[in-house]
Backbone as ProteinMPNN parsed JSONL, in Angstrom:
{"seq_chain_A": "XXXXXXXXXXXXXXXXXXXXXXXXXXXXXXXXXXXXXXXXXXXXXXXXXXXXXXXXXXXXXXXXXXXXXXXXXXXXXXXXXXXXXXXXXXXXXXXXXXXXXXXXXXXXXXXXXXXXXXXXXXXXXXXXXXXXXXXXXXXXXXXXXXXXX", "coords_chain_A": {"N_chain_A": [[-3.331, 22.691, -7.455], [-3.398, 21.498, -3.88], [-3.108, 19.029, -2.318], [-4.679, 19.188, 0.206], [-6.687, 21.326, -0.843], [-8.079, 19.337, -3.0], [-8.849, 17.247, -1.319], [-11.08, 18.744, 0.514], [-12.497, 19.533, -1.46], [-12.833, 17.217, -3.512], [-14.24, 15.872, -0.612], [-17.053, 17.111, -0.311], [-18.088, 16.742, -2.807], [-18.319, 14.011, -1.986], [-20.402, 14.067, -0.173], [-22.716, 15.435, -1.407], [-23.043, 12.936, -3.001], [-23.519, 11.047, -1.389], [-21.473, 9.366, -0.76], [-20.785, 7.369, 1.987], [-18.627, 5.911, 2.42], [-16.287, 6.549, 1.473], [-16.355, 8.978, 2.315], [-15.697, 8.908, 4.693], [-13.097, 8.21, 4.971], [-11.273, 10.261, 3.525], [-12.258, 12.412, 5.308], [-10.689, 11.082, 7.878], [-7.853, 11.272, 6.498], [-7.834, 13.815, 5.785], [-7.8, 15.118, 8.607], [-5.501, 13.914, 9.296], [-3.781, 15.476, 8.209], [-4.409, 18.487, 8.868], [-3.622, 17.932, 11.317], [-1.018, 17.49, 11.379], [0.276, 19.302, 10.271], [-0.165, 21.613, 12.566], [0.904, 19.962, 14.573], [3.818, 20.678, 12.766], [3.671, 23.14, 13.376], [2.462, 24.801, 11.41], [0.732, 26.955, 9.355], [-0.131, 25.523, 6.708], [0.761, 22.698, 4.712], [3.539, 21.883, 3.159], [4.118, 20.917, -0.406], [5.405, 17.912, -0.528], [5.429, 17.379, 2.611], [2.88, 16.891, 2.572], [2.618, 14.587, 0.996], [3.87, 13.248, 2.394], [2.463, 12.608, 4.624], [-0.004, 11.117, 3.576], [1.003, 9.184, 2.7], [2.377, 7.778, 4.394], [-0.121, 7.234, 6.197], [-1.254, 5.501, 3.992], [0.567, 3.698, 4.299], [-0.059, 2.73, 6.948], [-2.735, 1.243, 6.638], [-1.938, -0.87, 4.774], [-0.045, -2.144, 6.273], [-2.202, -2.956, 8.348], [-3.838, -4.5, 7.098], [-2.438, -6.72, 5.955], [-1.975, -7.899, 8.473], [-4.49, -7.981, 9.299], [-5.321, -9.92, 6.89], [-3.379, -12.163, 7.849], [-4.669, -12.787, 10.222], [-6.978, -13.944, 9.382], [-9.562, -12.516, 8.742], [-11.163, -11.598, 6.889], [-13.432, -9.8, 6.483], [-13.01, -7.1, 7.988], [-10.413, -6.891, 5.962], [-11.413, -6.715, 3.368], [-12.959, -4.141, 3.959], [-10.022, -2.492, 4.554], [-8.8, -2.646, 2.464], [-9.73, -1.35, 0.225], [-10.331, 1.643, 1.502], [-7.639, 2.246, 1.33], [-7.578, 1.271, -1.727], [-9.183, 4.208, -2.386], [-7.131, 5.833, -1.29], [-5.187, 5.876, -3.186], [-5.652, 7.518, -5.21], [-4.903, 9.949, -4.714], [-2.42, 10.009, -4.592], [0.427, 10.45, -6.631], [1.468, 9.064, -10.06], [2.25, 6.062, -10.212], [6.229, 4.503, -9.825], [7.054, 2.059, -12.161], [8.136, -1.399, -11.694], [11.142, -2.01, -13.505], [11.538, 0.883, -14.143], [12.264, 1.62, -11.46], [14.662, -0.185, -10.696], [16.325, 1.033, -12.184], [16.652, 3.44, -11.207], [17.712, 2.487, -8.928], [19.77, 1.089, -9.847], [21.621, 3.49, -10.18], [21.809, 5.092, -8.257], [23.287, 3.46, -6.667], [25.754, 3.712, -8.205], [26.095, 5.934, -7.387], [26.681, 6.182, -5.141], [28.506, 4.586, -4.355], [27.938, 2.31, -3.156], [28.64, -1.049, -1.993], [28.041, -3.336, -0.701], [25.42, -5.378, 1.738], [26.522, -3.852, 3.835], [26.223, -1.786, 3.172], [23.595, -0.854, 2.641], [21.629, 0.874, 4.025], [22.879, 3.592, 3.433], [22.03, 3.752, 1.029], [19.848, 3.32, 1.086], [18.615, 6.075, 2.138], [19.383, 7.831, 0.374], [17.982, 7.445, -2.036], [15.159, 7.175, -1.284], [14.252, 9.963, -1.394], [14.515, 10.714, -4.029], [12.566, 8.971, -4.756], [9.724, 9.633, -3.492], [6.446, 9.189, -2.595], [6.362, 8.081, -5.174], [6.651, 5.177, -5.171], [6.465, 2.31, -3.189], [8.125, 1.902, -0.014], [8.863, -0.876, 0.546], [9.317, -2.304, -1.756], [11.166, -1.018, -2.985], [13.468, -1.456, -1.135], [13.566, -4.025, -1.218], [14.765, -4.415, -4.035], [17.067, -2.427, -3.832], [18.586, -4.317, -1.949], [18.467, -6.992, -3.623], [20.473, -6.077, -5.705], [22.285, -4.989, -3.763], [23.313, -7.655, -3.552], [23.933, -8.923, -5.694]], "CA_chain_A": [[-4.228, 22.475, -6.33], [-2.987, 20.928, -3.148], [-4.122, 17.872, -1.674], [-5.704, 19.65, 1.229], [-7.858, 21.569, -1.268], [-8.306, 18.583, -3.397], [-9.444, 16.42, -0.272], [-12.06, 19.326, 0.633], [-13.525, 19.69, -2.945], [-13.737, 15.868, -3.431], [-15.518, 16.014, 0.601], [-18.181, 17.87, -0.691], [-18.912, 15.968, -3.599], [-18.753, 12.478, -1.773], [-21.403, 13.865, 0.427], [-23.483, 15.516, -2.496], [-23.273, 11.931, -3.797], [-23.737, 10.017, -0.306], [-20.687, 7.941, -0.578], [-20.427, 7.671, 3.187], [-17.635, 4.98, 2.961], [-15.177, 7.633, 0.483], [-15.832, 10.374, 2.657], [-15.056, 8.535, 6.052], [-11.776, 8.27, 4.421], [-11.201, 11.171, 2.863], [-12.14, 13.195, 6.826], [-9.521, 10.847, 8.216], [-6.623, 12.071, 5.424], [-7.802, 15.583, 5.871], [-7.649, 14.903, 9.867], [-4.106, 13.532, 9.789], [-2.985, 16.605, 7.751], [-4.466, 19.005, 9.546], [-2.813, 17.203, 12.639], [0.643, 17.133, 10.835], [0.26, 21.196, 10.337], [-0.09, 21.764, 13.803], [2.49, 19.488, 15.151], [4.761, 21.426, 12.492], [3.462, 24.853, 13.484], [2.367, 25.646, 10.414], [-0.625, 27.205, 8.767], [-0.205, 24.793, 5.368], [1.789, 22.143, 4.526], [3.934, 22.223, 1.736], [3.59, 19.606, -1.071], [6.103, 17.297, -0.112], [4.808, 17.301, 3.458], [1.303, 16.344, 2.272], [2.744, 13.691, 0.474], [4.552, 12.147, 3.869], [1.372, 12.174, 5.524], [-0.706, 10.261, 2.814], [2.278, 7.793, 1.783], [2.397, 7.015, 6.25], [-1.659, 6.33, 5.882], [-1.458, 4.035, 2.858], [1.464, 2.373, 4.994], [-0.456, 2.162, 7.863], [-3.854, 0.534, 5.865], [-1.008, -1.495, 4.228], [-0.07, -3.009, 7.379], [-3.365, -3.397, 9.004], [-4.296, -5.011, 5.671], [-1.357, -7.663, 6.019], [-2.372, -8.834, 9.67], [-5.924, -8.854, 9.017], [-5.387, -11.041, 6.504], [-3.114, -13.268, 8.446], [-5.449, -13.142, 11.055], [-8.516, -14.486, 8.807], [-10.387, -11.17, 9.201], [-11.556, -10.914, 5.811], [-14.675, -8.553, 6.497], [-11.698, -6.277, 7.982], [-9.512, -6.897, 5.019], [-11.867, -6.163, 2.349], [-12.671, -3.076, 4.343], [-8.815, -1.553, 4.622], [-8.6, -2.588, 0.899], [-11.472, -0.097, -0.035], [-9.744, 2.759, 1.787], [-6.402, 1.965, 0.373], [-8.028, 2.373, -3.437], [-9.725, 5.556, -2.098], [-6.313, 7.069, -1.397], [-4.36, 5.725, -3.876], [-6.284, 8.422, -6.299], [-4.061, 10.951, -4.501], [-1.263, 9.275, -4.764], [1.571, 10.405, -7.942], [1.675, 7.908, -10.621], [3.768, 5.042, -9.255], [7.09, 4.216, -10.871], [6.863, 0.88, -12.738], [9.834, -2.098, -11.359], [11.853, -1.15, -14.612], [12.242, 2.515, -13.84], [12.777, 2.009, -9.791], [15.806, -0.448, -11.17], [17.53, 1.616, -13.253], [16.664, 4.365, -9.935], [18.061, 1.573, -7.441], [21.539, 0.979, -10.052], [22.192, 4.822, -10.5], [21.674, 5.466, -6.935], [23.949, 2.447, -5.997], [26.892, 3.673, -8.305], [26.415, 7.201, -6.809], [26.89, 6.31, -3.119], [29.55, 3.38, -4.112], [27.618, 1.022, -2.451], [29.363, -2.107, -3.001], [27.481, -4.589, 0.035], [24.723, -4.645, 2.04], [26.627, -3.001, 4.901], [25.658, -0.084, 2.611], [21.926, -0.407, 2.673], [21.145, 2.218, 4.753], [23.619, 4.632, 2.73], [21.783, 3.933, -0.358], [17.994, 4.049, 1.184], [18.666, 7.373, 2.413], [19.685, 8.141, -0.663], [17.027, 6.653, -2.706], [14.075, 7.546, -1.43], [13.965, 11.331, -1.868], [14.115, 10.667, -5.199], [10.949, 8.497, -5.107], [9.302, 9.885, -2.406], [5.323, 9.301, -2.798], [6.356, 7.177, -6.54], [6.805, 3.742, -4.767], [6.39, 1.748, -1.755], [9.438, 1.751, 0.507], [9.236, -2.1, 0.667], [9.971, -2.727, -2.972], [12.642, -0.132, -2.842], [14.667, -2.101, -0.021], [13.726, -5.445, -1.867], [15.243, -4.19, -4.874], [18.208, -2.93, -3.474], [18.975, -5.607, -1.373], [19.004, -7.71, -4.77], [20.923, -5.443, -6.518], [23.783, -5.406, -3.352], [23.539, -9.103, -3.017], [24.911, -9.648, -6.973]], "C_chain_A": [[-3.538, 21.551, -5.33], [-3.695, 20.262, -2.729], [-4.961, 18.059, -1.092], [-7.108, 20.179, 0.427], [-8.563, 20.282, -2.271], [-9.265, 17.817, -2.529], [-11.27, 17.218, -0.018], [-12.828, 19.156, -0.669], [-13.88, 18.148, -3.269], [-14.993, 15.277, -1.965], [-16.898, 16.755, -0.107], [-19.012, 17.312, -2.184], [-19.17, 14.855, -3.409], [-20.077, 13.013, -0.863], [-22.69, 14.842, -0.128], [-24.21, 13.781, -2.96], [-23.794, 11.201, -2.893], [-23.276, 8.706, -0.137], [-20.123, 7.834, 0.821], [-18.485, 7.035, 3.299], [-16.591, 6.457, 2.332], [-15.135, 8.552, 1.609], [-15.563, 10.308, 4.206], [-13.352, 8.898, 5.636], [-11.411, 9.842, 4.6], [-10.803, 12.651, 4.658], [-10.571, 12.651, 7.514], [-8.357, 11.282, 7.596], [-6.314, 13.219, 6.123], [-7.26, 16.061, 7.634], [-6.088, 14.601, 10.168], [-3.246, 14.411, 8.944], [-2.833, 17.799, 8.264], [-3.265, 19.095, 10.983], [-1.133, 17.695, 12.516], [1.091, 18.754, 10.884], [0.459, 21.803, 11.472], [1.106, 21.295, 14.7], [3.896, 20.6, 14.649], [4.808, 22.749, 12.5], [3.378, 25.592, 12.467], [0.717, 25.524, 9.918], [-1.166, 26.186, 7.507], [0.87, 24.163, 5.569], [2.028, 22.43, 2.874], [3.422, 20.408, 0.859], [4.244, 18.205, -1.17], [5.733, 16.664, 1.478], [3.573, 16.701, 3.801], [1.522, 15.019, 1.62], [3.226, 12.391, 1.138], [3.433, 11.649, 4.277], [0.726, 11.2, 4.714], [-0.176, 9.229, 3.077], [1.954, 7.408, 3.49], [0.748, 6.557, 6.171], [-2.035, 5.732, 5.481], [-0.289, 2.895, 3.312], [0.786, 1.947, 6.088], [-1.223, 1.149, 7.307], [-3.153, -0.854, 5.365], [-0.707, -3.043, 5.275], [-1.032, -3.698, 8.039], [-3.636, -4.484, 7.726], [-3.375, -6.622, 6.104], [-1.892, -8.44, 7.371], [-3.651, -8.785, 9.615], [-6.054, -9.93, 8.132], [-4.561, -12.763, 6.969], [-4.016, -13.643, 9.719], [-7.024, -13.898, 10.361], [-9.441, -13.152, 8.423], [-10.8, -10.876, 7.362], [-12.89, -10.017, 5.873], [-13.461, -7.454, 6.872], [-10.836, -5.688, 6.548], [-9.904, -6.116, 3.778], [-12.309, -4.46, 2.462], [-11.286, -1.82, 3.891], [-8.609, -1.443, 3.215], [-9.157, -1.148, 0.109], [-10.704, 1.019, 0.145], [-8.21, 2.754, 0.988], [-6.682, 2.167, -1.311], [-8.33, 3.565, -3.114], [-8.532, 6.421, -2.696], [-5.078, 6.846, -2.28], [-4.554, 7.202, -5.31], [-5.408, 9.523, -5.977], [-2.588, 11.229, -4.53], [-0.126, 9.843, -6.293], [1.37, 9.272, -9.027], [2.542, 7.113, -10.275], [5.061, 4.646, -10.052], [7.089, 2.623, -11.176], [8.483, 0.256, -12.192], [10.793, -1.794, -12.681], [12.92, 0.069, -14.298], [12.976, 2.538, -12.403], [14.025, 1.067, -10.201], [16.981, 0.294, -11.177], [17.825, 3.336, -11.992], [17.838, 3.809, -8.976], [19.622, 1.563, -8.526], [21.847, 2.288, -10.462], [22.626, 5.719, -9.312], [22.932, 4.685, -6.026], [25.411, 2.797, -6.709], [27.171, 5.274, -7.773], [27.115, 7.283, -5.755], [27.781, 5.015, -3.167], [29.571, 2.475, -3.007], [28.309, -0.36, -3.152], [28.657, -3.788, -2.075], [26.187, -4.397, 0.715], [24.729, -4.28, 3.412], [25.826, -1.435, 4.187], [24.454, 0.439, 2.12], [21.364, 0.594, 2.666], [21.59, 3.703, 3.817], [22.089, 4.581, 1.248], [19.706, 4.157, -0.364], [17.573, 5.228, 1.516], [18.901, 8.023, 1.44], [18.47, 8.603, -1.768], [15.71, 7.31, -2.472], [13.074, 9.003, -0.907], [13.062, 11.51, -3.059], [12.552, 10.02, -5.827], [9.669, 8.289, -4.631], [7.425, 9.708, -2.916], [4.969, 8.191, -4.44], [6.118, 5.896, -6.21], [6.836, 3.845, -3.376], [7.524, 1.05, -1.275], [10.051, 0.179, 0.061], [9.647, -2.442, -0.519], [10.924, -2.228, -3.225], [13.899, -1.032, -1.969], [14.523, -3.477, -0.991], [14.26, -5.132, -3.028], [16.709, -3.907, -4.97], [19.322, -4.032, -2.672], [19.093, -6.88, -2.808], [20.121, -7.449, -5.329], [22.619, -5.738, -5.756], [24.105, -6.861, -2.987], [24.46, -9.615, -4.427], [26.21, -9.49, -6.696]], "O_chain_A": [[-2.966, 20.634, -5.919], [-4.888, 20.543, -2.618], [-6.045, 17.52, -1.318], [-8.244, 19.8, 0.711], [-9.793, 20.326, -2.244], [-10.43, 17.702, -2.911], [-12.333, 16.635, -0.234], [-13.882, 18.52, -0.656], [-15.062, 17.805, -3.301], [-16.041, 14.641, -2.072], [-17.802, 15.929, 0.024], [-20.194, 17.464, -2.495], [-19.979, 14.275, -4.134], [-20.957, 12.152, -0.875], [-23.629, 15.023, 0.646], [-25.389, 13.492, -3.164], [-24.694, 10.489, -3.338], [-23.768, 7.639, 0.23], [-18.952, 8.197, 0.934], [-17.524, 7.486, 3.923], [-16.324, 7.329, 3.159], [-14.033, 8.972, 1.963], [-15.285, 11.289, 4.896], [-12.665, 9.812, 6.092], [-11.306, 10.445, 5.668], [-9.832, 13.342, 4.966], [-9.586, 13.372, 7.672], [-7.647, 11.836, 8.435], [-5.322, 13.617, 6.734], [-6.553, 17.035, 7.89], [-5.539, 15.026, 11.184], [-2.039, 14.173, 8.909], [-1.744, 18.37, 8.32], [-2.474, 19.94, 11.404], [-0.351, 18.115, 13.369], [2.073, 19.23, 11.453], [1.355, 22.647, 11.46], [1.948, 21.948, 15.315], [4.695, 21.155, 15.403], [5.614, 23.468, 11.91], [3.903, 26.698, 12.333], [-0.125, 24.629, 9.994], [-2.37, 26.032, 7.3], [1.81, 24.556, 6.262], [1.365, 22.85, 1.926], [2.826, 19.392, 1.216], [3.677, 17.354, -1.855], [5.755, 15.436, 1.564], [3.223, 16.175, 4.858], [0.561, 14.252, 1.681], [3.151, 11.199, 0.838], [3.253, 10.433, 4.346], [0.899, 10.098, 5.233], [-0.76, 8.317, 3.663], [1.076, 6.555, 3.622], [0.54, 5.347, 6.077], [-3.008, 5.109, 5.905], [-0.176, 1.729, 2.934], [0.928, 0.753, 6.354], [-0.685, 0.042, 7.327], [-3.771, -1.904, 5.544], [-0.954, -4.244, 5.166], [-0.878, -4.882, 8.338], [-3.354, -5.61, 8.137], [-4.03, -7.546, 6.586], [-2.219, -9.62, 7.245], [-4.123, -9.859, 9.991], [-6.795, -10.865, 8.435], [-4.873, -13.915, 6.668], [-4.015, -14.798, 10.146], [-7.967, -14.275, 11.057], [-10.036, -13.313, 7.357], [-10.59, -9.779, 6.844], [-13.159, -9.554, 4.765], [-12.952, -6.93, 5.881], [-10.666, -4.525, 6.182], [-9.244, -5.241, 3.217], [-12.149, -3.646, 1.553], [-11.383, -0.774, 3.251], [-8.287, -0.37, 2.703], [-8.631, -0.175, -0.433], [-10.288, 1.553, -0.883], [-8.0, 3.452, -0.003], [-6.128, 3.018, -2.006], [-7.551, 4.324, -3.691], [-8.482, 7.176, -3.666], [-4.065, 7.531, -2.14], [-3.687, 7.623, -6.076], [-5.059, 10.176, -6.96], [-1.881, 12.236, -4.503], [-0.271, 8.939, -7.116], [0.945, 8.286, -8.424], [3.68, 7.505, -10.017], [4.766, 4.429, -11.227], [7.135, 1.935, -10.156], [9.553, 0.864, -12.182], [11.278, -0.706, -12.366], [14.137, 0.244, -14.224], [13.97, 3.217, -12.146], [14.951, 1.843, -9.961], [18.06, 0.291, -10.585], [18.818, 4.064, -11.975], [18.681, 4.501, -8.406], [20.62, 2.037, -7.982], [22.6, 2.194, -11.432], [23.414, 6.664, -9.282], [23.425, 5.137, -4.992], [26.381, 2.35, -6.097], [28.304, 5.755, -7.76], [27.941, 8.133, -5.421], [27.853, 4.348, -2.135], [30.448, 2.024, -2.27], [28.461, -0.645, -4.339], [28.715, -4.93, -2.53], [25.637, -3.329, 0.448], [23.75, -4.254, 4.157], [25.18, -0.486, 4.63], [24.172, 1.479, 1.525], [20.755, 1.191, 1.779], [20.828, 4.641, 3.583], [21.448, 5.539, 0.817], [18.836, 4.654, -1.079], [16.412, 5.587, 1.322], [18.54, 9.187, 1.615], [18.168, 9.724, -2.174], [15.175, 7.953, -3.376], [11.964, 9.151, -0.397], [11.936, 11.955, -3.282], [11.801, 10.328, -6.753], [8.811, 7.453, -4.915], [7.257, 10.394, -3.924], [3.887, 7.711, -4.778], [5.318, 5.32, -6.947], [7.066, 4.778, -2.606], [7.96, -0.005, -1.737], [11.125, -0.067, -0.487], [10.676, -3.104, -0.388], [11.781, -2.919, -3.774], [15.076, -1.119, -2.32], [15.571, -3.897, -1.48], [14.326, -6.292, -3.433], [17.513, -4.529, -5.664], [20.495, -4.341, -2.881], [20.048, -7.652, -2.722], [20.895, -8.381, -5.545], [23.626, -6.225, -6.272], [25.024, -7.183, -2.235], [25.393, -10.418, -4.38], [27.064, -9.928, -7.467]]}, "name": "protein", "num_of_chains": 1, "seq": "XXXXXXXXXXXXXXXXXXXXXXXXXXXXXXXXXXXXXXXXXXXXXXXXXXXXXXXXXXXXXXXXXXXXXXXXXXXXXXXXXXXXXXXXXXXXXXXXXXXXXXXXXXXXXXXXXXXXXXXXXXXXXXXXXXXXXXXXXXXXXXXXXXXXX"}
């Protein structure tokens, strides 16, 4: 089942149930996939595609999340939070720091990164492989450890 139909079939049961907040969400997702289809002139996205769009929505929320809370804004905050669990449900299982490691030093003796002129080489690399698994930012903070030893 693809997200898109996933998204629809859970729509229809948040508003069976009358979880308004879930299925605000849920429209927006479906809205910025739709969107993404169109831009790419296509009837469906593939499942990789669906997985960009999400992963960019839980970065946006992510962000907003971060300056509402430096701004004080906790009615805000607790808000973006909310949506952010929502769509984490759609989300892959995430890879545990451990596994993205042993990702980040297999990746790093592939592309004979040896500093961190070779960042870039190795995030381009990198996060194919863990595309929708993890959140970019721990990925770069990881390698950036890794080329700093």
């Amino acid at each position: 089942m693809s997200l898109l139909e996933q998204l629809n079939s859970d729509m229809k049961l948040m508003m069976k149930n009358r979880e308004k907040d879930k299925l605000v969400v849920i429209r927006m997702v479906k809205a910025s996939l739709q969107n993404e289809a169109i831009k790419l002139k296509k009837d469906s996205l593939t499942g990789d595609e669906e997985l960009t769009v999400l992963s960019r929505e839980i970065k946006q929320r992510k962000d907003s999340l971060h300056e509402f809370s430096k701004a004080n804004r906790l009615d805000l905050v607790d808000k973006v939070q909310k949506e952010i669990d929502i769509l984490d449900v759609y989300l892959p299982e995430q890879l545990s720091e451990e596994e993205l490691q042993t990702i980040v030093k297999e990746t790093i003796d592939e592309t004979g990164a040896s500093s961190k002129a070779d960042m870039g080489k190795v995030m381009s690399a990198i996060m194919p492989k863990v595309k929708g698994k993890a959140d970019g930012a721990v990925i770069n903070r990881l390698v950036s450890e890794q080329l700093s030893q």
